[in-house]
Short mmCIF file of C-alpha atoms and ligand atoms in Angstrom, two decimals:
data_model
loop_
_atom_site.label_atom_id
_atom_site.label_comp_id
_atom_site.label_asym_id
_atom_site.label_seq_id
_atom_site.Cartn_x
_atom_site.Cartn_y
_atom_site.Cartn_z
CA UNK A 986 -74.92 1.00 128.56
CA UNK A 987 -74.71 3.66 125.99
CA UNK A 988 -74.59 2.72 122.36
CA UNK A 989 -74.23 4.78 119.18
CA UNK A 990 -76.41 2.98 116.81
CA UNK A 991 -78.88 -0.14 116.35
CA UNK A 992 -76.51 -2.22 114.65
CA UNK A 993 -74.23 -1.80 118.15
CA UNK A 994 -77.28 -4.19 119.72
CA UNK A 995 -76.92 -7.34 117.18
CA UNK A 996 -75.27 -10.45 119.50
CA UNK A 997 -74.29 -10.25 122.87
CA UNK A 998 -77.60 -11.89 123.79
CA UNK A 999 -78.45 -13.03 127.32
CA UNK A 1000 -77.81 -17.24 128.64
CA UNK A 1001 -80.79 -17.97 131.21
CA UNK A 1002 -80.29 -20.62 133.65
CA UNK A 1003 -84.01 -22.12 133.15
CA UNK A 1004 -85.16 -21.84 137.00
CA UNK A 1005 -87.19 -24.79 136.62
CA UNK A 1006 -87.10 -28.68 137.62
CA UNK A 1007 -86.03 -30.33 134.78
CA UNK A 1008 -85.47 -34.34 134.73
CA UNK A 1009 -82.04 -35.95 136.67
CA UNK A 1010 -81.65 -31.90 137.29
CA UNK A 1011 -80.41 -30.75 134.39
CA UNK A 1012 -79.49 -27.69 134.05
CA UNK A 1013 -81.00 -26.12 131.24
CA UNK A 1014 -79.51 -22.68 129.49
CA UNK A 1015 -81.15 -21.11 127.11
CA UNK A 1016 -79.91 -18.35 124.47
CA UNK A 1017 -82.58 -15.67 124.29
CA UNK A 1018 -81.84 -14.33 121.01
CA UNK A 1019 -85.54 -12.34 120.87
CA UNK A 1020 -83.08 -9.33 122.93
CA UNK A 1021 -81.71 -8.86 119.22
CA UNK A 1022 -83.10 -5.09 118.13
CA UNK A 1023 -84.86 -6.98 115.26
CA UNK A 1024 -86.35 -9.06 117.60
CA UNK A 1025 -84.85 -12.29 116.58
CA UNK A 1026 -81.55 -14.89 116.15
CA UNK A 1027 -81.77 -13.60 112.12
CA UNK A 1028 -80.38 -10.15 112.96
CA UNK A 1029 -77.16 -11.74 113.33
CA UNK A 1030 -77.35 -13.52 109.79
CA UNK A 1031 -78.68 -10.21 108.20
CA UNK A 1032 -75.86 -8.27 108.54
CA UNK A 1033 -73.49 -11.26 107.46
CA UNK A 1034 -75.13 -11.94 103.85
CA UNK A 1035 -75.28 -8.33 103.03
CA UNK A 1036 -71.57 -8.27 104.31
CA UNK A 1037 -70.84 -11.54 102.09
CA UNK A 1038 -72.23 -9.98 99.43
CA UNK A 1039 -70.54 -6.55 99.07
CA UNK A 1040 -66.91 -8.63 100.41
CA UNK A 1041 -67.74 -10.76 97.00
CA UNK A 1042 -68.15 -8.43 94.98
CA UNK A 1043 -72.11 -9.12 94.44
CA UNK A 1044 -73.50 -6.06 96.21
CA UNK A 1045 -73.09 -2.42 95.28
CA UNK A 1046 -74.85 0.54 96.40
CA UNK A 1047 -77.54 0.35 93.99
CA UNK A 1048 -78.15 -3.35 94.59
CA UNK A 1049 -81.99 -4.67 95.08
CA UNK A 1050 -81.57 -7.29 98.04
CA UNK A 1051 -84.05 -10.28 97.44
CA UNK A 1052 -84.69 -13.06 99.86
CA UNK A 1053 -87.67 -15.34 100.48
CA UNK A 1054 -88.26 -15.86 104.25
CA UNK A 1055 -90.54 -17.06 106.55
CA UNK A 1056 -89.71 -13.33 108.14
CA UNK A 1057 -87.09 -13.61 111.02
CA UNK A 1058 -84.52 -13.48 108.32
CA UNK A 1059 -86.32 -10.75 106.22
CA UNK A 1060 -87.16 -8.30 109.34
CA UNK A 1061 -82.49 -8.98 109.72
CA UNK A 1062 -81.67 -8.66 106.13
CA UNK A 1063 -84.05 -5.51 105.88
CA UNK A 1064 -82.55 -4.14 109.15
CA UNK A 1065 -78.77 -4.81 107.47
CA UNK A 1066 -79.68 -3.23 104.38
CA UNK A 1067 -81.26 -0.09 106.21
CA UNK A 1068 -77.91 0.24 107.29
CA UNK A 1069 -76.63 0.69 103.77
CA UNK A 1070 -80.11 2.39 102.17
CA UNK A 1071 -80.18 -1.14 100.01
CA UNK A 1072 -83.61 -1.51 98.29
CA UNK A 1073 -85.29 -4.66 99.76
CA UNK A 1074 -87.65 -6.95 98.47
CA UNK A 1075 -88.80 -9.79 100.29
CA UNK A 1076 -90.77 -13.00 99.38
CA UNK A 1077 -92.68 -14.26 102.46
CA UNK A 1078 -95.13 -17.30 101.87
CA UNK A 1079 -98.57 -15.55 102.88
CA UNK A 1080 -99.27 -17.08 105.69
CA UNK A 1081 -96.42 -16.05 107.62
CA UNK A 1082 -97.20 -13.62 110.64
CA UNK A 1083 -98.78 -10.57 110.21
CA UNK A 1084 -96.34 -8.62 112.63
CA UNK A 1085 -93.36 -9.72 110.83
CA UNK A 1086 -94.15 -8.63 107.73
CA UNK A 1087 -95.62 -5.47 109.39
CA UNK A 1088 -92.19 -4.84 110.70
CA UNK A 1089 -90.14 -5.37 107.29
CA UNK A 1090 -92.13 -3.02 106.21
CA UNK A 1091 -91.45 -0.45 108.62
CA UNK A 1092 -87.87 -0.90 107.67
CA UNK A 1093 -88.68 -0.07 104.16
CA UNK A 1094 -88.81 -3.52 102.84
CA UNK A 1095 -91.33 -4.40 99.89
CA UNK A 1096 -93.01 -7.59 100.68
CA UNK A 1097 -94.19 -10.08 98.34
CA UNK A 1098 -96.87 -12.73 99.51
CA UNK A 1099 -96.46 -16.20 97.27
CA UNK A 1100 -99.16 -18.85 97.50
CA UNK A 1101 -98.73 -20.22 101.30
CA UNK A 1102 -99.81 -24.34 99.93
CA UNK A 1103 -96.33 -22.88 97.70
CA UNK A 1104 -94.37 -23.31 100.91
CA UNK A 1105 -90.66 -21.88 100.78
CA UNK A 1106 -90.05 -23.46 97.82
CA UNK A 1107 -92.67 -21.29 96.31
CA UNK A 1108 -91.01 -18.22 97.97
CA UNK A 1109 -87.40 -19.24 96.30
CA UNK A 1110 -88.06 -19.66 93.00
CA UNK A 1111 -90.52 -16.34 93.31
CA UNK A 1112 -87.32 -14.49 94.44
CA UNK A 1113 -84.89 -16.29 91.95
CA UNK A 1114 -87.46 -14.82 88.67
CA UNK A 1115 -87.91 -11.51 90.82
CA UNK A 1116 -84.05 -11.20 90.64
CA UNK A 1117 -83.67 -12.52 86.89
CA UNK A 1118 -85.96 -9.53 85.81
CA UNK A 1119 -84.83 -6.33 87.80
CA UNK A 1120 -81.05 -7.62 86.95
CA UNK A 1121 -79.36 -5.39 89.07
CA UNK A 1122 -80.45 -7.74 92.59
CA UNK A 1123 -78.37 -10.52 94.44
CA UNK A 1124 -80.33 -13.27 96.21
CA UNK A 1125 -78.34 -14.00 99.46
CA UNK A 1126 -80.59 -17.13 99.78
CA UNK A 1127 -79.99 -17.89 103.57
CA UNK A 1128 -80.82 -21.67 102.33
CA UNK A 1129 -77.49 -22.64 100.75
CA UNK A 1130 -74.98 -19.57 101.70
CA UNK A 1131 -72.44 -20.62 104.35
CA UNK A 1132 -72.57 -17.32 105.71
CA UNK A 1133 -75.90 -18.31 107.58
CA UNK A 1134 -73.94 -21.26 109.29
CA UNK A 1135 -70.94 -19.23 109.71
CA UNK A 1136 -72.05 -16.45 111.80
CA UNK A 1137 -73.48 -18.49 114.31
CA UNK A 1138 -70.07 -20.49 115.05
CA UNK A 1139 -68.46 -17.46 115.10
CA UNK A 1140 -70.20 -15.56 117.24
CA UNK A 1141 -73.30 -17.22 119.22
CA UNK A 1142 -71.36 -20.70 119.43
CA UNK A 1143 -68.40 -18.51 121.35
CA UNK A 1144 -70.66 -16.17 123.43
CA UNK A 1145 -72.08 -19.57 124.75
CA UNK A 1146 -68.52 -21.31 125.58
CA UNK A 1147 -67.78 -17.58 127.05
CA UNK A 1148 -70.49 -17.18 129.64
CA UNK A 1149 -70.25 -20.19 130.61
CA UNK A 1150 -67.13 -20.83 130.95
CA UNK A 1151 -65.48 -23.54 132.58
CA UNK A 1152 -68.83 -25.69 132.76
CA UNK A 1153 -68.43 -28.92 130.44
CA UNK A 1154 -71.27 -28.70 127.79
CA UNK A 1155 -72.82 -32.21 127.25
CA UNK A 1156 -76.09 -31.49 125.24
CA UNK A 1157 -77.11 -28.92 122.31
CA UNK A 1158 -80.56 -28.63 121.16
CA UNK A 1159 -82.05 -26.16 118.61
CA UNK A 1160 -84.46 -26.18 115.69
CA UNK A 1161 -84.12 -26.06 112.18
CA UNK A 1162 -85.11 -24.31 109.24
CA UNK A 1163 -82.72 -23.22 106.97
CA UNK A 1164 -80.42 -25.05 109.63
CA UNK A 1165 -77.94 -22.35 109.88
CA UNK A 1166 -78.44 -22.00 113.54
CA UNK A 1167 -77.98 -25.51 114.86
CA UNK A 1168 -75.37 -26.43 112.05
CA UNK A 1169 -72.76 -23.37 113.21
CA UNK A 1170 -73.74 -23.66 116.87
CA UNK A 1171 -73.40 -27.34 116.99
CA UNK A 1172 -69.99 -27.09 114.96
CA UNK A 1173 -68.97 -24.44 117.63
CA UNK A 1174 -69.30 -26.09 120.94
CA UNK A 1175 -68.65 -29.60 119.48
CA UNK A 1176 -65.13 -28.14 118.85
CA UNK A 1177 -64.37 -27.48 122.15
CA UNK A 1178 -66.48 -30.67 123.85
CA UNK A 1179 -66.26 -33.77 121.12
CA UNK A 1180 -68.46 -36.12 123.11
CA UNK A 1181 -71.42 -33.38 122.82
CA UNK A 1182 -75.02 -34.52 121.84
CA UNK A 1183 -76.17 -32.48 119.33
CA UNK A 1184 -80.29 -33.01 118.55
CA UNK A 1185 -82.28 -30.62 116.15
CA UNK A 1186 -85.99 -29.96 116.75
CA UNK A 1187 -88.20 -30.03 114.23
CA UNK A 1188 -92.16 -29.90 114.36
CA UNK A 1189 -94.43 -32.51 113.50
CA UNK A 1190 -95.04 -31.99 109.48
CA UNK A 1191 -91.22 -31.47 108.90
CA UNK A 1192 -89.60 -34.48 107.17
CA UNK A 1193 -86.27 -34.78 109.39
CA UNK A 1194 -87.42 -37.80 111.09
CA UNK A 1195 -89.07 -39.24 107.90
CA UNK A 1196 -92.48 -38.74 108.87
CA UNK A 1197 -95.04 -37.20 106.46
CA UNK A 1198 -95.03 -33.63 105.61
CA UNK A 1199 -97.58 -31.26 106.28
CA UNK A 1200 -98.18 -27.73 107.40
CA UNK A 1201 -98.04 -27.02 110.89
CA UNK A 1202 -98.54 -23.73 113.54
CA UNK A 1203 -95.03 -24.00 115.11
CA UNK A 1204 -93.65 -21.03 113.06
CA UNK A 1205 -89.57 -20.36 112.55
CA UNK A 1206 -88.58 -24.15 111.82
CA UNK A 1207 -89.74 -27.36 110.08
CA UNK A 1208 -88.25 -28.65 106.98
CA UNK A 1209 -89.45 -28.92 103.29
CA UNK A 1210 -85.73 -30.52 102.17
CA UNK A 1211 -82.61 -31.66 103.96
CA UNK A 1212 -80.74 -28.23 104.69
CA UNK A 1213 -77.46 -28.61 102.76
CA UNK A 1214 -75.44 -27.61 105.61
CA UNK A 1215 -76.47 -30.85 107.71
CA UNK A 1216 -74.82 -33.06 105.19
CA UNK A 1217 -71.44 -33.21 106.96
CA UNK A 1218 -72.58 -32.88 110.20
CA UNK A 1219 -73.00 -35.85 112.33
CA UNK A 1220 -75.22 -35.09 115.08
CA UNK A 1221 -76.98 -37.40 117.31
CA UNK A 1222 -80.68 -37.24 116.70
CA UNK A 1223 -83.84 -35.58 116.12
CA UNK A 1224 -86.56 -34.36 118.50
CA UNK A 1225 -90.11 -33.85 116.18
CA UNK A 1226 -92.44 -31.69 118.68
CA UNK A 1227 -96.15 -31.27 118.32
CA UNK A 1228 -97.65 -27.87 117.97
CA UNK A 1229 -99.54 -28.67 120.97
CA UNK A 1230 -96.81 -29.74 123.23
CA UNK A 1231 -94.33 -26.29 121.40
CA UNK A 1232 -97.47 -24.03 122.12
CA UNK A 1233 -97.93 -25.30 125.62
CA UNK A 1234 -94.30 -24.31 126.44
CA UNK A 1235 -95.22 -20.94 124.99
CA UNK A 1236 -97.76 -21.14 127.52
CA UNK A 1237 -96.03 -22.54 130.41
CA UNK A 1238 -92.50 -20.14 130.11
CA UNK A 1239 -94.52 -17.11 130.15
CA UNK A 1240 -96.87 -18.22 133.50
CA UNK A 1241 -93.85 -20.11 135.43
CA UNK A 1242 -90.92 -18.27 133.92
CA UNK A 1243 -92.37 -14.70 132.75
CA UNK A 1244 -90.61 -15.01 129.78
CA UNK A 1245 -92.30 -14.76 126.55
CA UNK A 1246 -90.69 -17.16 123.96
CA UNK A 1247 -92.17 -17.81 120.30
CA UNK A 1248 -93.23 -21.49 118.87
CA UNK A 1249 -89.69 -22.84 117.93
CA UNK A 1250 -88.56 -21.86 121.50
CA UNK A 1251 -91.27 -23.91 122.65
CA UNK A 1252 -90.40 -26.62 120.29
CA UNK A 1253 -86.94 -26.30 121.72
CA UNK A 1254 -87.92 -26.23 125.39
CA UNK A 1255 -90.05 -29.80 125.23
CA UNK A 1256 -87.56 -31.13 122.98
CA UNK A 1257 -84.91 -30.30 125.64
CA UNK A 1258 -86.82 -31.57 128.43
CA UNK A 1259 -87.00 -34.53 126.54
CA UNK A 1260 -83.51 -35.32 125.73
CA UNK A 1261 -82.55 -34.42 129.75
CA UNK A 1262 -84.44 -37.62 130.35
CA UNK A 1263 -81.79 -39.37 128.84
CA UNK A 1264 -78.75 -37.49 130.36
CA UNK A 1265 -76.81 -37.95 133.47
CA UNK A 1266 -77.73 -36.32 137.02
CA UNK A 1267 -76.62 -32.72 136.52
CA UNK A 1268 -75.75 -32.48 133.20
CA UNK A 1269 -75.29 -29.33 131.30
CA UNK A 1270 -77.70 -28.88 128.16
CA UNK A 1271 -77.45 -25.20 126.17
CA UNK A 1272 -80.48 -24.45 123.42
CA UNK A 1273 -81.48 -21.41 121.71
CA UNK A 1274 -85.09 -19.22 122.06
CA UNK A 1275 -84.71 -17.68 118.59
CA UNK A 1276 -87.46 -15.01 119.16
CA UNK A 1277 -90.87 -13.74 121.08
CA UNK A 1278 -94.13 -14.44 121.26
CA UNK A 1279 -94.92 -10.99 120.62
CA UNK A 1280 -94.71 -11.17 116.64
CA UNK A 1281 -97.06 -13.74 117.37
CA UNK A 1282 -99.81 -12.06 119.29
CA UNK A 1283 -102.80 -11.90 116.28
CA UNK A 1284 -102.34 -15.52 115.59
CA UNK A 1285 -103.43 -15.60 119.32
CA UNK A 1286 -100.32 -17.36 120.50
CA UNK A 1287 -101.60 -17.60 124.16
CA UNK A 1288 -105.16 -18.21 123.87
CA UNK A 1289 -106.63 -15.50 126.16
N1 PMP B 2393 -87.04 -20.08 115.03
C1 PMP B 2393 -87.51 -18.99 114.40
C2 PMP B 2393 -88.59 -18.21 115.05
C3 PMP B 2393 -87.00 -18.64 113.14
O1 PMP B 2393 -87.50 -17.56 112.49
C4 PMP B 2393 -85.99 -19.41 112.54
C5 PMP B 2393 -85.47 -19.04 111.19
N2 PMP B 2393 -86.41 -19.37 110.18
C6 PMP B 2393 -85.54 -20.55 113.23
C7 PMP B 2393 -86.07 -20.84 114.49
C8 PMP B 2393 -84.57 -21.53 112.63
O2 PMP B 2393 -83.35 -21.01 112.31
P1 PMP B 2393 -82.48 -21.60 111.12
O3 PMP B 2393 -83.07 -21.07 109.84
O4 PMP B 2393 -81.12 -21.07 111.37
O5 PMP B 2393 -82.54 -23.08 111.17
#
């Protein structure tokens, strides 16, 4: 496969058939977005906000790009805005992992650390007064622009229905954060199959499911308010996954499967083998592995 530049890489991702046993044999396929050159499912949105922006007239060539991120989304916005020479800044909660921020960095990013008890809250009002000073900056803020949503029903939602092709879908599950991901997905293949179960995983300490919040390892997803583009969307229910049982899927994919998967695709790999329990024999369920353990590695992600 030759390509002509990095940007050519973004998409196009890989569906596994999980070769594993799954309950009433499910079939489990899973998205590995972590083949992104970025390393994660946020290339894709990168490239779309700092498309939105300059299509809307809020992005120029001098432009300062602020966003506050827990990192997948900075490492894609700083990769998009490489792409332009766009001066980055990026507000990352500190205790965020090291390699991510090590990696918006190579890509010429500034990154600014708020408070991590601040949560992403902290990190959005941090960028919002960042932006208010230098002026000449535009905030995509992958929390509330439809762009985040968008790309992924217009381009992971079809690459799914594409590959695999005429095989009903009858399950969708996929974590939130911003809920971008499982909002456009969900929209996506819901379109095509309307009696499709749609549940979003969340980790224990996110406030989905009403329970209390409080910080928690799993790292990518979790909740600190209800993501604006989940207020239309009726989906079926949610799946709230312990760090221990998310980490020892992190575990468990690498030894059984040799596939190295972050915390959310943990999260979304016990939260799937959850809801097959309550699907018919054979049924088709699709989720998403939204990056590796690799950028993971010094918060000792395996334990050895
Ligand atoms: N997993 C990881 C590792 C992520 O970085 C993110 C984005 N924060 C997600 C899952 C959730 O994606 P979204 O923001 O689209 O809900």
């Amino acid at each position: 496969m030759l390509v002509e530049n990095t940007y050519d890489l973004i998409g196009h991702t890989p569906l596994m058939h999980l070769p594993m046993e799954t309950p009433n044999k499910v079939n489990i396929y899973a998205k590995l977005e972590m083949f992104n050159p970025g390393g994660s499912i946020k290339d894709r949105l990168g490239m779309a906000l700092i498309q939105r922006g300059f299509n809307e007239g809020k992005v120029h060539s001098t432009t300062t790009i602020i966003e506050p991120t827990a990192g997948n989304t900075g490492i894609g916005v700083a990769l998009a805005a490489l792409k332009y020479r766009l001066p980055v800044k990026l507000v990352v909660p500190a205790k965020f992992s090291f390699e991510k921020q090590t990696l918006m960095r190579a890509l010429g990013a500034e990154v600014i650390n708020t408070p991590s008890e601040d949560g992403i809250k902290g990190a959005i009002t941090k960028a919002k007064q960042l932006a208010a000073e230098i002026g000449d900056a535009y905030v995509p803020l992958q929390f509330q622009n439809t762009a985040n949503p968008d790309v992924y029903q217009r381009t992971l939602g079809p690459e799914i229905l594409a590959d695999l092709r005429d095989e009903p879908i009858d399950a969708f599950v996929a974590g939130a954060g911003s809920g971008g991901t499982f909002a456009g997905i969900y929209k996506s293949l819901h379109d095509v199959y309307p009696q499709l179960k749609g549940y979003v995983v969340e980790p224990a300490g996110s406030i989905l499911n009403g329970g209390p919040a409080h910080s928690h390892r799993t790292e990518g997803i979790g909740v600190e308010f209800i993501p604006p583009f989940f207020k239309e969307l009726k989906y079926t229910g949610v799946k709230t996954i312990s760090d221990d049982d998310a980490f020892y899927y992190v575990r468990w994919a690498a030894k059984n499967l040799g596939l190295f998967i972050g915390s959310s695709s943990g999260a979304a790999l016990a939260a799937s083998l959850e809801v097959a329990k309550e699907l018919p024999e054979g049924a088709n369920l699709v989720t998403v592995f939204p990056d590796s353990s690799e950028r993971y590695l010094s918060n000792n992600i395996y334990g050895v």
